[in-house]
CSV table of C-alpha atoms in Angstrom, one decimal:
chain,number,residue,atom,x,y,z
A,8,MET,CA,52.3,25.5,26.3
A,9,LYS,CA,48.3,26.4,26.5
A,10,LYS,CA,46.2,27.3,23.7
A,11,PRO,CA,44.0,30.9,24.7
A,12,THR,CA,40.3,30.3,24.6
A,13,ILE,CA,38.3,31.7,22.0
A,14,GLY,CA,35.1,33.7,21.7
A,15,PHE,CA,34.4,34.6,17.8
A,16,ILE,CA,30.8,36.0,17.3
A,17,GLY,CA,30.1,36.3,13.4
A,18,LEU,CA,30.9,33.6,11.4
A,19,GLY,CA,29.8,34.6,8.2
A,20,LEU,CA,32.0,33.3,4.9
A,21,MET,CA,35.5,35.8,6.2
A,22,GLY,CA,34.5,34.7,9.8
A,23,GLY,CA,33.6,31.1,9.7
A,24,ASN,CA,36.7,30.5,7.3
A,25,MET,CA,38.8,31.8,10.1
A,26,VAL,CA,36.9,29.8,13.0
A,27,GLU,CA,37.4,26.9,10.8
A,28,ASN,CA,41.4,28.0,10.5
A,29,LEU,CA,41.5,28.6,13.8
A,30,GLN,CA,39.6,24.4,15.1
A,31,LYS,CA,42.9,23.7,12.6
A,32,ARG,CA,45.4,24.8,14.4
A,33,GLY,CA,44.0,23.6,18.3
A,34,PHE,CA,42.5,26.2,19.3
A,35,GLU,CA,38.5,25.5,22.1
A,36,LEU,CA,36.2,28.3,20.4
A,37,THR,CA,32.8,29.1,21.9
A,38,VAL,CA,31.0,31.1,19.1
A,39,MET,CA,27.8,33.3,18.0
A,40,ASP,CA,26.2,33.7,15.0
A,41,LEU,CA,21.6,34.7,13.8
A,42,ASN,CA,22.6,32.0,11.1
A,43,LYS,CA,22.2,29.4,13.5
A,44,ASP,CA,23.0,26.2,10.6
A,45,GLU,CA,26.3,27.8,10.4
A,46,VAL,CA,27.3,28.3,14.8
A,47,ALA,CA,26.1,23.8,13.6
A,48,LYS,CA,28.5,22.9,11.2
A,49,VAL,CA,31.9,24.6,13.4
A,50,ILE,CA,30.3,22.8,16.6
A,51,ALA,CA,30.7,19.1,14.4
A,52,ARG,CA,34.1,19.7,13.5
A,53,GLY,CA,34.8,19.7,17.2
A,54,ASN,CA,35.5,21.4,19.8
A,55,ALA,CA,33.5,24.3,20.4
A,56,THR,CA,29.9,25.2,21.4
A,57,GLU,CA,28.0,28.2,20.9
A,58,ALA,CA,27.7,30.9,23.4
A,59,ALA,CA,23.8,32.6,25.1
A,60,SER,CA,24.9,35.4,24.9
A,61,PRO,CA,28.0,38.2,24.9
A,62,LYS,CA,28.3,37.5,28.2
A,63,GLU,CA,28.2,34.1,28.1
A,64,LEU,CA,31.1,34.2,25.6
A,65,ALA,CA,34.0,37.1,26.9
A,66,GLU,CA,33.4,34.8,30.7
A,67,LYS,CA,34.5,31.7,29.3
A,68,SER,CA,37.0,33.2,26.8
A,69,ASP,CA,41.3,34.2,26.4
A,70,ILE,CA,40.3,36.3,23.2
A,71,ILE,CA,37.4,37.8,22.0
A,72,MET,CA,37.5,38.3,18.1
A,73,PHE,CA,34.2,40.1,16.1
A,74,CYS,CA,34.2,39.8,12.1
A,75,LEU,CA,31.2,42.1,12.6
A,76,THR,CA,29.5,43.4,9.9
A,77,THR,CA,28.9,47.7,11.4
A,78,SER,CA,29.8,49.5,13.5
A,79,ALA,CA,26.4,49.8,15.3
A,80,VAL,CA,26.6,46.0,15.9
A,81,VAL,CA,29.4,45.6,17.0
A,82,GLU,CA,28.4,48.3,19.7
A,83,LYS,CA,25.5,46.4,20.3
A,84,ILE,CA,27.0,43.5,21.4
A,85,VAL,CA,30.1,44.5,23.8
A,86,TYR,CA,27.4,47.0,25.5
A,87,GLY,CA,24.1,45.2,25.7
A,88,GLU,CA,22.5,44.5,29.1
A,89,GLU,CA,23.7,40.8,28.4
A,90,GLY,CA,26.6,41.9,26.5
A,91,ILE,CA,30.9,41.6,26.6
A,92,LEU,CA,31.3,44.3,28.3
A,93,ALA,CA,29.7,43.3,31.6
A,94,GLY,CA,31.5,39.6,31.4
A,95,ILE,CA,34.5,40.0,30.3
A,96,LYS,CA,36.6,39.0,32.3
A,97,GLU,CA,40.0,41.4,33.8
A,98,GLY,CA,43.1,39.9,32.0
A,99,ALA,CA,41.0,39.0,28.5
A,100,VAL,CA,41.3,40.5,24.7
A,101,LEU,CA,39.3,42.0,22.5
A,102,ILE,CA,39.8,41.3,18.3
A,103,ASP,CA,37.5,43.6,16.3
A,104,PHE,CA,39.0,42.3,12.9
A,105,GLY,CA,35.2,43.9,11.2
A,106,THR,CA,36.2,47.9,9.5
A,107,SER,CA,34.6,50.1,12.1
A,108,ILE,CA,34.4,54.0,12.6
A,109,PRO,CA,38.0,54.5,14.8
A,110,ALA,CA,35.8,56.9,17.4
A,111,SER,CA,33.5,53.9,17.6
A,112,THR,CA,37.0,51.5,19.0
A,113,LYS,CA,39.0,54.3,21.0
A,114,LYS,CA,35.5,54.9,22.8
A,115,ILE,CA,34.8,50.4,22.9
A,116,GLY,CA,38.6,49.9,23.6
A,117,LYS,CA,38.5,53.3,27.0
A,118,ASP,CA,35.2,51.3,28.9
A,119,LEU,CA,36.9,47.9,28.2
A,120,ALA,CA,40.9,49.7,29.2
A,121,GLU,CA,38.7,50.5,33.1
A,122,LYS,CA,37.8,46.3,33.1
A,123,GLY,CA,41.5,45.5,33.4
A,124,ALA,CA,40.5,44.6,30.2
A,125,GLY,CA,42.4,45.1,26.2
A,126,MET,CA,41.4,45.4,22.7
A,127,ILE,CA,42.4,44.8,19.7
A,128,ASP,CA,41.9,47.1,16.4
A,129,ALA,CA,42.8,44.3,13.4
A,130,PRO,CA,40.5,44.9,10.1
A,131,LEU,CA,41.5,42.8,6.8
A,132,GLY,CA,43.8,42.3,3.7
A,133,ARG,CA,43.1,39.3,1.2
A,134,THR,CA,40.2,37.4,1.3
A,135,PRO,CA,38.3,34.2,2.6
A,136,ALA,CA,40.2,31.5,0.6
A,137,HIS,CA,43.2,33.3,2.4
A,138,ALA,CA,41.1,32.9,6.0
A,139,LYS,CA,40.8,29.1,5.7
A,140,ASP,CA,44.5,28.5,5.6
A,141,GLY,CA,45.8,31.4,7.8
A,142,LEU,CA,46.6,33.3,4.8
A,143,LEU,CA,45.3,37.2,5.9
A,144,ASN,CA,47.3,40.8,5.9
A,145,ILE,CA,46.5,41.9,9.4
A,146,MET,CA,46.3,45.5,10.1
A,147,ALA,CA,46.8,45.6,13.7
A,148,ALA,CA,46.6,48.3,16.2
A,149,GLY,CA,46.3,48.2,20.4
A,150,ASP,CA,48.8,49.1,23.1
A,151,VAL,CA,52.2,47.5,22.5
A,152,ASP,CA,52.2,44.5,25.4
A,153,THR,CA,48.3,44.0,24.8
A,154,PHE,CA,49.0,43.6,21.2
A,155,GLU,CA,52.6,40.9,22.0
A,156,LYS,CA,49.7,39.1,24.4
A,157,VAL,CA,47.5,38.6,21.0
A,158,LYS,CA,50.5,38.3,18.2
A,159,PRO,CA,51.2,33.9,18.5
A,160,VAL,CA,47.1,33.6,18.3
A,161,LEU,CA,47.1,36.8,14.7
A,162,GLU,CA,50.1,34.8,13.5
A,163,GLU,CA,48.2,31.3,13.5
A,164,GLN,CA,45.6,33.4,11.1
A,165,GLY,CA,48.0,36.0,9.2
A,166,GLU,CA,50.3,35.4,6.4
A,167,ASN,CA,51.4,39.3,7.7
A,168,VAL,CA,50.3,41.1,10.4
A,169,PHE,CA,51.6,44.9,10.6
A,170,TYR,CA,51.4,46.8,13.5
A,171,LEU,CA,50.5,50.0,13.5
A,172,GLY,CA,50.7,52.2,17.1
A,173,ALA,CA,47.8,53.4,18.8
A,174,LEU,CA,44.2,51.6,19.1
A,175,GLY,CA,42.2,52.8,15.7
A,176,ALA,CA,45.0,53.0,13.5
A,177,GLY,CA,44.5,49.7,12.2
A,178,HIS,CA,40.3,50.9,11.6
A,179,THR,CA,42.3,54.2,10.2
A,180,THR,CA,44.2,52.6,8.1
A,181,LYS,CA,41.6,50.1,6.4
A,182,LEU,CA,39.5,53.5,6.0
A,183,ILE,CA,42.3,55.5,4.3
A,184,ASN,CA,43.0,51.7,1.3
A,185,ASN,CA,39.7,51.7,0.7
A,186,PHE,CA,38.7,55.3,0.0
A,187,MET,CA,41.0,55.8,-2.1
A,188,GLY,CA,40.7,51.9,-3.7
A,189,MET,CA,37.3,52.7,-3.5
A,190,THR,CA,37.4,55.8,-5.5
A,191,THR,CA,40.0,54.9,-7.8
A,192,VAL,CA,37.2,52.1,-8.9
A,193,VAL,CA,34.1,55.0,-9.2
A,194,ALA,CA,35.6,57.3,-11.4
A,195,MET,CA,37.1,54.7,-13.3
A,196,SER,CA,34.0,53.3,-13.5
A,197,GLN,CA,32.7,56.2,-15.6
A,198,ALA,CA,35.4,57.4,-17.2
A,199,PHE,CA,33.7,53.7,-19.1
A,200,ALA,CA,30.3,54.8,-18.6
A,201,ALA,CA,31.9,58.3,-20.3
A,202,ALA,CA,33.6,56.2,-23.5
A,203,LYS,CA,30.1,54.2,-23.7
A,204,LEU,CA,28.1,56.7,-23.7
A,205,ALA,CA,30.6,59.3,-26.3
A,206,GLY,CA,30.3,56.2,-28.7
A,207,VAL,CA,34.2,55.9,-27.7
A,208,ASP,CA,35.7,52.7,-28.0
A,209,THR,CA,36.4,51.0,-24.6
A,210,GLN,CA,38.3,49.0,-25.3
A,211,GLN,CA,40.4,51.3,-27.7
A,212,LEU,CA,40.0,53.2,-23.9
A,213,PHE,CA,41.5,50.9,-21.9
A,214,ASP,CA,45.0,50.3,-24.3
A,215,ILE,CA,45.3,53.6,-24.1
A,216,MET,CA,44.9,54.2,-20.0
A,217,SER,CA,46.3,51.3,-19.5
A,218,ALA,CA,49.4,52.1,-22.0
A,219,GLY,CA,50.7,54.8,-19.1
A,220,PRO,CA,49.8,55.8,-15.6
A,221,SER,CA,46.3,54.8,-14.6
A,222,ASN,CA,46.6,51.2,-15.8
A,223,SER,CA,46.4,49.1,-12.2
A,224,PRO,CA,44.8,46.3,-11.3
A,225,PHE,CA,41.6,49.0,-10.4
A,226,MET,CA,41.8,49.6,-13.9
A,227,LYS,CA,41.5,46.0,-15.1
A,228,PHE,CA,38.1,44.8,-12.2
A,229,CYS,CA,36.8,47.5,-14.1
A,230,LYS,CA,37.4,46.7,-17.7
A,231,ASN,CA,36.5,43.4,-16.8
A,232,TYR,CA,33.4,44.1,-16.0
A,233,ALA,CA,32.5,47.2,-19.0
A,234,VAL,CA,34.2,45.7,-21.4
A,235,ASP,CA,33.4,42.2,-21.7
A,236,ASN,CA,30.8,41.8,-18.3
A,237,VAL,CA,32.7,40.1,-16.2
A,238,SER,CA,33.0,40.8,-12.7
A,239,ASP,CA,35.5,39.6,-10.6
A,240,LEU,CA,36.6,42.1,-8.1
A,241,GLY,CA,34.6,40.4,-4.7
A,242,PHE,CA,33.8,43.8,-3.5
A,243,SER,CA,30.3,44.5,-3.4
A,244,ILE,CA,28.9,48.5,-3.7
A,245,ASN,CA,27.1,47.9,-0.1
A,246,ASN,CA,30.2,47.2,1.4
A,247,ALA,CA,31.9,49.9,-0.4
A,248,ASN,CA,29.0,52.3,0.6
A,249,LYS,CA,29.1,51.1,4.2
A,250,ASP,CA,32.4,52.4,3.7
A,251,LEU,CA,32.8,55.7,2.4
A,252,GLY,CA,30.7,57.0,4.6
A,253,TYR,CA,32.8,55.5,7.4
A,254,PHE,CA,34.9,57.6,5.7
A,255,VAL,CA,33.8,60.4,5.5
A,256,GLN,CA,32.2,60.2,9.3
A,257,MET,CA,36.3,60.4,10.5
A,258,MET,CA,36.8,63.0,8.8
A,259,ASN,CA,34.5,64.8,9.9
A,260,ASP,CA,35.7,63.2,14.0
A,261,LEU,CA,38.8,64.5,13.0
A,262,GLY,CA,37.3,67.9,12.4
A,263,THR,CA,38.1,68.3,8.3
A,264,LYS,CA,36.2,66.7,5.5
A,265,SER,CA,36.7,65.3,2.2
A,266,ALA,CA,35.5,66.8,-1.0
A,267,ILE,CA,35.9,63.8,-2.6
A,268,ALA,CA,35.2,61.2,-0.6
A,269,GLU,CA,31.8,63.1,0.1
A,270,ALA,CA,31.5,62.7,-4.2
A,271,THR,CA,32.5,59.1,-4.0
A,272,SER,CA,29.4,57.8,-1.5
A,273,SER,CA,27.0,59.5,-2.9
A,274,ASN,CA,27.3,58.1,-6.5
A,275,LEU,CA,27.7,54.7,-4.1
A,276,GLN,CA,24.2,55.8,-2.1
A,277,ALA,CA,22.1,56.4,-5.4
A,278,ALA,CA,23.7,53.1,-7.0
A,279,VAL,CA,22.2,51.4,-3.2
A,280,ALA,CA,19.0,53.6,-4.3
A,281,ALA,CA,18.6,51.9,-7.8
A,282,GLU,CA,18.8,48.1,-6.1
A,283,MET,CA,22.7,47.3,-7.7
A,284,GLY,CA,24.7,47.6,-3.6
A,285,ASN,CA,24.7,43.0,-3.9
A,286,GLY,CA,26.8,44.2,-7.1
A,287,ASN,CA,30.2,43.7,-7.2
A,288,VAL,CA,31.8,47.6,-7.2
A,289,PRO,CA,33.0,47.8,-10.8
A,290,GLU,CA,28.9,47.2,-12.0
A,291,ILE,CA,28.5,50.8,-10.4
A,292,PHE,CA,29.2,51.7,-14.5
A,293,ASP,CA,25.8,50.1,-15.2
A,294,TYR,CA,24.1,53.0,-12.7
A,295,PHE,CA,27.3,56.2,-14.7
A,296,VAL,CA,25.8,54.3,-17.9
A,297,LYS,CA,21.7,54.7,-17.3
A,298,LEU,CA,22.7,58.4,-15.5
A,299,GLN,CA,21.4,60.4,-18.5
A,300,ASN,CA,19.4,63.6,-17.8
């Protein structure tokens, strides 16, 4: 059976490795990215071409994949004058691998359906190294028939492919996951900062906390930075700030609110304003240490 043709937009660290994996597995690709050096790398590996516009990419593709930074960028590429919506074929499927606002995802899905095309939201777990080997965790959602249609391709990219239900459930689950994780890291980082400011030995604090139910991989990441000055959680304050902002917006869209998320978000925003955004999330420890009246 002929493999579907794939259009891929977003050749950052994760997206670029996903494309390399697809090329190794024999897929024909059309790609786009603002970084022309990354586009050139893809084309040099063979069986890939560059599109001049999202519309052209959509016209050439059975499956369109996004690995983009924000919902605003996704909407611009979908709805622009030369956008995906203008060129997508009947029966084609758009897969959004990024972390997007669920309400935006549902709106795009509705508009694609009116053109006879489908959509899957499929945010990712694990690292770019896993992406290169097709070993990602993929949280996929959308119409079940559409999911089954693209599942074989998703299984070429993910070791674990979870089906979560109706469109938007993937992005919702990813935002909840990141809310839990990043709130934990921010709280633990402040705990270590409080110990430092109070003159309490931070290694001893870790020894005590890790002997109880608070012990977790996140605590170890926070301890590694606060105690050992090793920054090894590969997720930036900028990314956490974006995701917590999206979680807050999602809660508002659901007609409720999360004071916990709003507090975490305000701390992350403050760290970004202090020009710490490129650092990994446990580095917010430094912000809390300096945050004195």
